[in-house]
Amino acid sequence: LYKTHIEQNYKEIIIDNFNNNSSFKINDIIFILKENLNEILDKEKENTETKDVTEDVYKPKKAINSNLNKNYTFDTFVVGESNKFAQAAALAVAENPGKMYNPLFIYGNSGLGKTHLMHAIGNYIEEKHKKRVLYVTCDQFLEDFMGLSRKNNVNNNNLDYMEFFKSKYRDIDVLIIDDIQFLGGATASQQEFFHTFNTLHQNGKQIILSSDKPPRDIALLEDRLKSRFEWGLIADISMPDYEMRLAILRKKTQMEGILIDDDILSLIATRIDSNIRELEGVLNKILAYTSLTHSPITIEVVEKAINDVTLQKENIISADYIQDVVSNYFKIDKRDMVSAKKSNDIAYPRQIAMYLCRTVGQMSFPRIGNDFGGRDHTTVMHAYKKIEKEIKENTNTKLIVESVKTIITNKK
């Protein structure tokens, strides 16, 4: 019992401290009981003598789901002044995975093409090099890691889930993680990712990461991870200029097989200058409208689509706004939302606000934690699950949440 407890709860801590205070590094520890010592040592000796030194630690058990979007390729990626360095670096990595620029760290504001570029690398490597690629968001990595501490996981066996987790994230050739900035503040998850990163890097596996800021600016990220993220190459993607926005629209219409007057495309490229996602959103809205109504694409149709997207952007619900609504509803000081106070009159509204950030605001657990005073994402997950359960079991909580949700969604 003691052996299992130490193995599950202290193994990574021991490895981490050993590596931080030793002249050489270790990747694993074998825990054994004293009475089994000679038997296990003999078995290990036999395995060492017969084992091929090039054999991987983790053997693939089955094909993995790469989670790649096959529509995101280098051919469909429009290159301009704002992204040509990042595209060139991405192509170099795709040609020589694990050998050039490892890790590759791409950063820039949301909606500028980071995700497209990462999927393009993964698709290229899968097709040309036939390697095992895994794409996940940081939110998904945190969810998977949290499974290690949950009860009733795979077969009710934490060791089984640990094997699944390590196989998923280490038994691959290329690991791609989007929005790695959300790892900041997730202390235990950072430790696991540190070991995952080391294992992959030492074995020559390619790591590709994206963020909305460079490594040194990621809040609450451990220095040892920041330094590792800077080992390879850091490439940024900036706002696209007018010529590039117009080229993206032309490329999109060409792929869709639809002819649109250049004056129309020019109007969209001029009015939407923030990011590519909004640019494509306007074009998709126009194409959907004309397809469903069988109407021609006119200036009026375009103006309406632009106004709709602009209004939608203005109506994006923030954690700050949700905190404002909830604190007013419960008549508490808004500053208490991000404070360390744990009394029920503060904790309960705070948990409801966190729940609404997740369900209404569609925010990740780490982001919510950051917006609520730098709390760990596990605290947010606990709040979310607690309110979710209370909504099912407590009519009063259900009515409160629905009332506050109505106020939030009707804010405009």
Coordinates of C-alpha atoms in Angstrom, one line a residue, residues 7-351:
E7 CA 4.7 5.6 -6.6
Q8 CA 1.6 7.5 -7.6
N9 CA 2.1 10.7 -5.6
Y10 CA 5.8 11.3 -5.2
K11 CA 7.5 9.7 -8.2
E12 CA 7.6 12.8 -10.4
I13 CA 8.6 15.0 -7.4
I14 CA 11.6 12.7 -6.6
I15 CA 12.7 12.6 -10.3
D16 CA 12.3 16.4 -10.5
N17 CA 14.4 17.1 -7.4
F18 CA 17.0 14.5 -8.3
N19 CA 17.5 16.1 -11.7
N20 CA 17.7 19.6 -10.3
N21 CA 20.4 18.6 -7.8
S22 CA 22.4 16.0 -9.7
S23 CA 25.2 16.2 -12.3
F24 CA 23.4 13.6 -14.4
K25 CA 19.7 13.1 -15.3
I26 CA 17.2 10.2 -14.8
N27 CA 13.9 9.6 -16.6
D28 CA 12.3 7.0 -14.4
I29 CA 12.4 5.3 -11.0
I30 CA 11.5 1.7 -10.3
F31 CA 9.9 1.2 -6.9
I32 CA 10.4 -2.3 -5.4
L33 CA 9.7 -4.0 -2.1
K34 CA 12.7 -5.3 -0.1
E35 CA 11.7 -8.9 -0.2
N36 CA 11.5 -8.8 -4.0
L37 CA 14.8 -7.1 -4.5
N38 CA 17.0 -10.0 -5.7
E39 CA 14.3 -11.4 -8.0
I40 CA 13.6 -8.1 -9.6
L41 CA 17.3 -7.3 -10.0
D42 CA 17.9 -10.6 -11.8
K43 CA 15.0 -9.9 -14.1
E44 CA 16.2 -6.4 -14.9
K45 CA 19.6 -7.8 -15.6
E46 CA 18.2 -10.3 -18.1
N47 CA 16.1 -7.5 -19.8
T48 CA 19.2 -5.2 -20.0
E49 CA 21.3 -7.9 -21.7
T50 CA 18.7 -8.8 -24.3
K51 CA 17.2 -5.4 -24.9
D52 CA 18.0 -3.5 -28.1
V53 CA 19.4 -0.1 -27.1
T54 CA 17.5 1.7 -29.8
E55 CA 14.2 0.3 -28.6
D56 CA 11.7 3.0 -27.5
V57 CA 10.5 3.1 -23.9
Y58 CA 6.8 3.3 -24.9
K59 CA 5.6 0.9 -27.6
P60 CA 2.5 1.9 -29.7
K61 CA -0.5 -0.2 -28.9
K62 CA -2.8 1.1 -31.6
A63 CA -3.2 3.9 -34.1
I64 CA -3.8 7.3 -32.6
N65 CA -6.2 10.0 -33.6
S66 CA -4.0 12.9 -34.6
N67 CA -6.9 15.4 -34.3
L68 CA -5.5 17.2 -37.4
N69 CA -7.8 19.2 -39.7
K70 CA -7.0 17.9 -43.2
N71 CA -8.1 21.2 -44.8
Y72 CA -5.3 23.1 -43.1
T73 CA -2.3 22.6 -45.4
F74 CA 0.7 24.7 -46.7
D75 CA -1.1 24.9 -50.0
T76 CA -4.1 26.6 -48.4
F77 CA -2.0 28.9 -46.2
V78 CA -1.6 32.4 -47.7
V79 CA 1.9 33.8 -47.2
G80 CA 2.6 37.6 -46.7
E81 CA 4.9 39.9 -45.0
S82 CA 3.3 39.3 -41.6
N83 CA 3.8 35.5 -41.6
K84 CA 6.5 34.6 -44.1
F85 CA 9.1 33.9 -41.5
A86 CA 6.8 31.7 -39.4
Q87 CA 5.7 29.8 -42.6
A88 CA 9.3 29.3 -43.7
A89 CA 10.2 27.9 -40.2
A90 CA 7.1 25.7 -40.2
L91 CA 8.0 24.2 -43.6
A92 CA 11.6 23.6 -42.5
V93 CA 10.3 21.7 -39.5
A94 CA 7.9 19.7 -41.6
E95 CA 10.7 18.7 -43.9
N96 CA 13.0 17.6 -41.1
P97 CA 11.0 16.8 -38.0
G98 CA 13.0 16.5 -34.8
K99 CA 16.2 17.8 -36.5
M100 CA 15.6 21.5 -37.1
Y101 CA 14.2 24.1 -34.7
N102 CA 13.1 21.8 -31.8
P103 CA 10.9 23.1 -30.3
L104 CA 9.2 25.4 -32.8
F105 CA 7.3 28.1 -30.9
I106 CA 4.8 30.2 -32.9
Y107 CA 3.2 33.2 -31.2
G108 CA 0.8 36.0 -32.2
N109 CA -2.7 37.3 -31.5
S110 CA -5.8 35.1 -31.9
G111 CA -7.1 34.5 -35.4
L112 CA -3.8 35.2 -37.4
G113 CA -3.2 31.7 -38.6
K114 CA -1.1 29.9 -35.9
T115 CA -3.5 27.0 -35.7
H116 CA -3.6 26.6 -39.5
L117 CA 0.2 26.6 -39.7
M118 CA 0.5 23.9 -36.9
H119 CA -2.0 21.7 -38.6
A120 CA -0.2 22.2 -41.9
I121 CA 3.0 20.9 -40.3
G122 CA 1.3 17.9 -38.8
N123 CA -0.5 17.0 -42.1
Y124 CA 2.8 17.3 -44.1
I125 CA 4.7 15.1 -41.6
E126 CA 1.9 12.5 -41.5
E127 CA 1.7 12.3 -45.3
K128 CA 5.4 12.6 -46.3
H129 CA 7.2 11.0 -43.3
K130 CA 4.5 8.6 -42.1
K131 CA 5.1 9.6 -38.5
R132 CA 2.8 9.6 -35.5
V133 CA 1.4 13.1 -34.9
L134 CA -0.7 14.4 -32.0
Y135 CA -2.4 17.8 -32.0
V136 CA -4.2 19.0 -28.9
T137 CA -5.1 22.3 -27.3
C138 CA -3.5 23.1 -23.9
D139 CA -7.0 22.8 -22.4
Q140 CA -7.1 19.1 -23.6
F141 CA -3.7 18.3 -22.2
L142 CA -4.8 19.7 -18.8
E143 CA -8.1 17.7 -19.0
D144 CA -6.1 14.5 -19.7
F145 CA -3.7 15.2 -16.9
M146 CA -6.5 15.8 -14.5
G147 CA -7.7 12.3 -15.2
L148 CA -4.6 11.1 -13.3
S149 CA -6.1 12.5 -10.0
R150 CA -9.7 11.7 -10.7
K151 CA -11.5 8.8 -9.1
N152 CA -13.2 6.2 -11.3
N153 CA -10.9 6.7 -14.2
V154 CA -10.0 4.0 -16.7
N155 CA -10.9 0.7 -15.1
N156 CA -10.9 2.4 -11.8
N157 CA -7.1 2.1 -11.9
N158 CA -4.8 5.1 -11.7
L159 CA -1.8 3.1 -12.9
D160 CA -3.8 2.1 -16.0
Y161 CA -4.6 5.7 -16.7
M162 CA -1.0 6.8 -16.1
E163 CA 0.1 4.3 -18.8
F164 CA -2.6 5.6 -21.1
F165 CA -1.6 9.2 -20.5
K166 CA 2.1 8.6 -21.1
S167 CA 1.5 6.4 -24.1
K168 CA -0.7 9.2 -25.6
Y169 CA 1.8 12.0 -25.1
R170 CA 5.1 10.2 -25.3
D171 CA 4.6 7.3 -27.7
I172 CA 4.5 9.7 -30.7
D173 CA 6.9 11.4 -33.1
V174 CA 5.4 14.9 -33.1
L175 CA 3.6 16.7 -30.3
I176 CA 1.6 19.9 -31.3
I177 CA 0.0 21.9 -28.5
D178 CA -2.0 25.0 -29.2
D179 CA -2.4 27.9 -26.7
I180 CA 0.3 26.7 -24.4
Q181 CA 0.0 30.0 -22.4
F182 CA -2.9 28.4 -20.5
L183 CA -0.3 26.1 -18.9
G184 CA 0.7 29.1 -16.8
G185 CA -0.5 28.7 -13.2
A186 CA -1.2 25.0 -13.5
T187 CA 1.6 23.9 -11.2
A188 CA 1.2 20.1 -11.2
S189 CA 0.5 20.1 -14.9
Q190 CA 3.6 22.1 -15.6
Q191 CA 5.6 19.5 -13.8
E192 CA 4.1 16.7 -15.9
F193 CA 4.6 18.7 -19.1
F194 CA 8.2 19.3 -18.1
H195 CA 8.9 15.6 -18.0
T196 CA 6.9 14.9 -21.2
F197 CA 8.9 17.7 -23.0
N198 CA 12.2 16.2 -21.8
T199 CA 11.4 12.7 -22.8
L200 CA 10.3 13.7 -26.3
H201 CA 13.2 16.1 -26.8
Q202 CA 15.8 13.6 -25.6
N203 CA 14.4 11.0 -28.0
G204 CA 14.6 13.4 -31.0
K205 CA 10.8 13.9 -31.3
Q206 CA 9.5 17.2 -32.7
I207 CA 7.6 19.6 -30.4
I208 CA 5.5 22.4 -31.8
L209 CA 3.9 25.0 -29.5
S210 CA 1.8 28.1 -30.0
S211 CA 0.8 31.0 -27.8
D212 CA -0.5 34.5 -27.9
K213 CA 2.8 35.8 -26.5
P214 CA 6.5 34.8 -26.4
P215 CA 7.6 32.4 -23.7
R216 CA 9.2 35.0 -21.5
D217 CA 5.9 36.9 -21.2
I218 CA 3.7 33.9 -20.3
A219 CA 2.4 34.6 -16.8
L220 CA 3.0 32.1 -14.0
L221 CA 5.0 29.8 -16.3
E222 CA 8.0 28.2 -14.6
D223 CA 11.4 29.5 -15.7
R224 CA 12.7 26.0 -16.6
L225 CA 9.8 25.7 -19.1
K226 CA 10.4 29.2 -20.5
S227 CA 14.0 28.3 -21.1
R228 CA 13.1 25.0 -22.9
F229 CA 10.6 26.8 -25.1
E230 CA 13.4 29.0 -26.2
W231 CA 15.8 26.1 -27.1
G232 CA 14.6 25.9 -30.7
L233 CA 13.1 28.7 -32.8
I234 CA 10.6 31.4 -31.9
A235 CA 8.5 32.8 -34.8
D236 CA 5.8 35.4 -34.6
I237 CA 2.8 36.2 -36.8
S238 CA 1.6 39.8 -36.9
M239 CA -1.5 41.5 -38.2
P240 CA -2.0 40.9 -42.0
D241 CA -1.8 44.0 -44.2
Y242 CA -4.5 45.0 -46.7
E243 CA -2.8 43.1 -49.6
M244 CA -2.6 39.9 -47.6
R245 CA -6.2 40.2 -46.4
L246 CA -7.3 40.6 -50.0
A247 CA -5.1 37.6 -51.1
I248 CA -6.7 35.5 -48.4
L249 CA -10.2 36.4 -49.6
R250 CA -9.3 35.6 -53.2
K251 CA -7.8 32.2 -52.2
K252 CA -10.9 31.4 -50.2
T253 CA -13.3 32.1 -53.1
Q254 CA -11.0 30.2 -55.5
M255 CA -11.2 27.2 -53.2
E256 CA -15.0 27.5 -53.0
G257 CA -15.2 27.8 -56.7
I258 CA -17.2 31.1 -56.5
L259 CA -16.6 34.3 -58.4
I260 CA -16.9 37.5 -56.5
D261 CA -16.2 40.9 -57.8
D262 CA -12.8 42.3 -56.7
D263 CA -14.5 45.5 -55.5
I264 CA -16.6 43.4 -53.0
L265 CA -13.5 41.6 -51.7
S266 CA -11.7 44.9 -51.5
L267 CA -14.5 46.4 -49.3
I268 CA -14.3 43.4 -46.9
A269 CA -10.5 43.6 -46.8
T270 CA -10.7 47.3 -46.0
R271 CA -13.3 47.1 -43.3
I272 CA -12.1 43.9 -41.5
D273 CA -8.5 44.6 -40.5
S274 CA -8.2 42.8 -37.1
N275 CA -7.7 39.1 -37.9
I276 CA -8.1 36.4 -40.5
R277 CA -10.8 34.5 -38.5
E278 CA -13.2 37.5 -38.7
L279 CA -12.3 38.1 -42.4
E280 CA -13.3 34.5 -43.3
G281 CA -16.3 34.8 -41.0
V282 CA -17.7 37.7 -43.1
L283 CA -17.0 35.9 -46.3
N284 CA -18.7 32.7 -45.1
K285 CA -21.7 34.6 -43.9
I286 CA -22.1 36.2 -47.4
L287 CA -21.7 32.9 -49.2
A288 CA -24.2 31.2 -46.9
Y289 CA -26.8 34.0 -47.4
T290 CA -26.5 34.0 -51.1
S291 CA -26.6 30.2 -51.3
L292 CA -29.7 29.9 -49.2
T293 CA -31.6 32.9 -50.7
H294 CA -30.3 32.5 -54.3
S295 CA -29.6 36.2 -54.2
P296 CA -26.7 38.1 -55.9
I297 CA -23.9 39.4 -53.8
T298 CA -24.5 43.1 -53.5
I299 CA -22.9 45.9 -51.5
E300 CA -25.9 45.9 -49.1
V301 CA -25.4 42.1 -48.4
V302 CA -21.7 42.7 -47.7
E303 CA -22.4 45.7 -45.5
K304 CA -24.9 43.7 -43.4
A305 CA -22.5 40.7 -43.0
I306 CA -19.7 43.1 -41.9
N307 CA -22.0 44.8 -39.4
D308 CA -23.2 41.5 -38.0
V309 CA -19.6 40.3 -37.4
T310 CA -18.6 43.6 -35.9
L311 CA -21.6 43.5 -33.6
Q312 CA -20.9 40.0 -32.6
K313 CA -17.3 41.0 -31.8
E314 CA -18.6 43.8 -29.5
N315 CA -20.8 41.3 -27.7
I316 CA -18.1 38.9 -26.7
I317 CA -18.7 38.1 -23.1
S318 CA -15.7 38.5 -20.8
A319 CA -14.9 37.2 -17.4
D320 CA -14.8 40.7 -16.1
Y321 CA -18.4 41.3 -17.3
I322 CA -19.6 38.0 -15.8
Q323 CA -18.0 39.0 -12.5
D324 CA -19.7 42.3 -12.7
V325 CA -23.2 40.8 -13.3
V326 CA -22.8 38.1 -10.6
S327 CA -21.5 40.5 -7.9
N328 CA -24.4 42.9 -8.6
Y329 CA -26.8 40.0 -8.4
F330 CA -25.5 38.9 -5.0
K331 CA -24.8 42.4 -3.9
I332 CA -21.2 41.8 -3.0
D333 CA -18.0 43.7 -3.8
K334 CA -16.7 42.7 -7.2
R335 CA -13.2 42.7 -5.9
D336 CA -14.1 39.8 -3.7
M337 CA -14.4 37.7 -6.8
V338 CA -10.6 37.7 -7.2
S339 CA -9.8 37.8 -3.5
A340 CA -8.6 35.0 -1.2
K341 CA -11.8 35.1 0.8
K342 CA -13.4 31.7 1.3
S343 CA -16.6 32.5 3.2
N344 CA -19.7 31.0 1.7
D345 CA -21.3 34.3 0.9
I346 CA -18.3 35.0 -1.4
A347 CA -17.3 31.5 -2.5
Y348 CA -20.8 30.5 -3.8
P349 CA -21.2 33.6 -6.1
R350 CA -17.6 33.1 -7.2
Q351 CA -18.2 29.5 -8.1

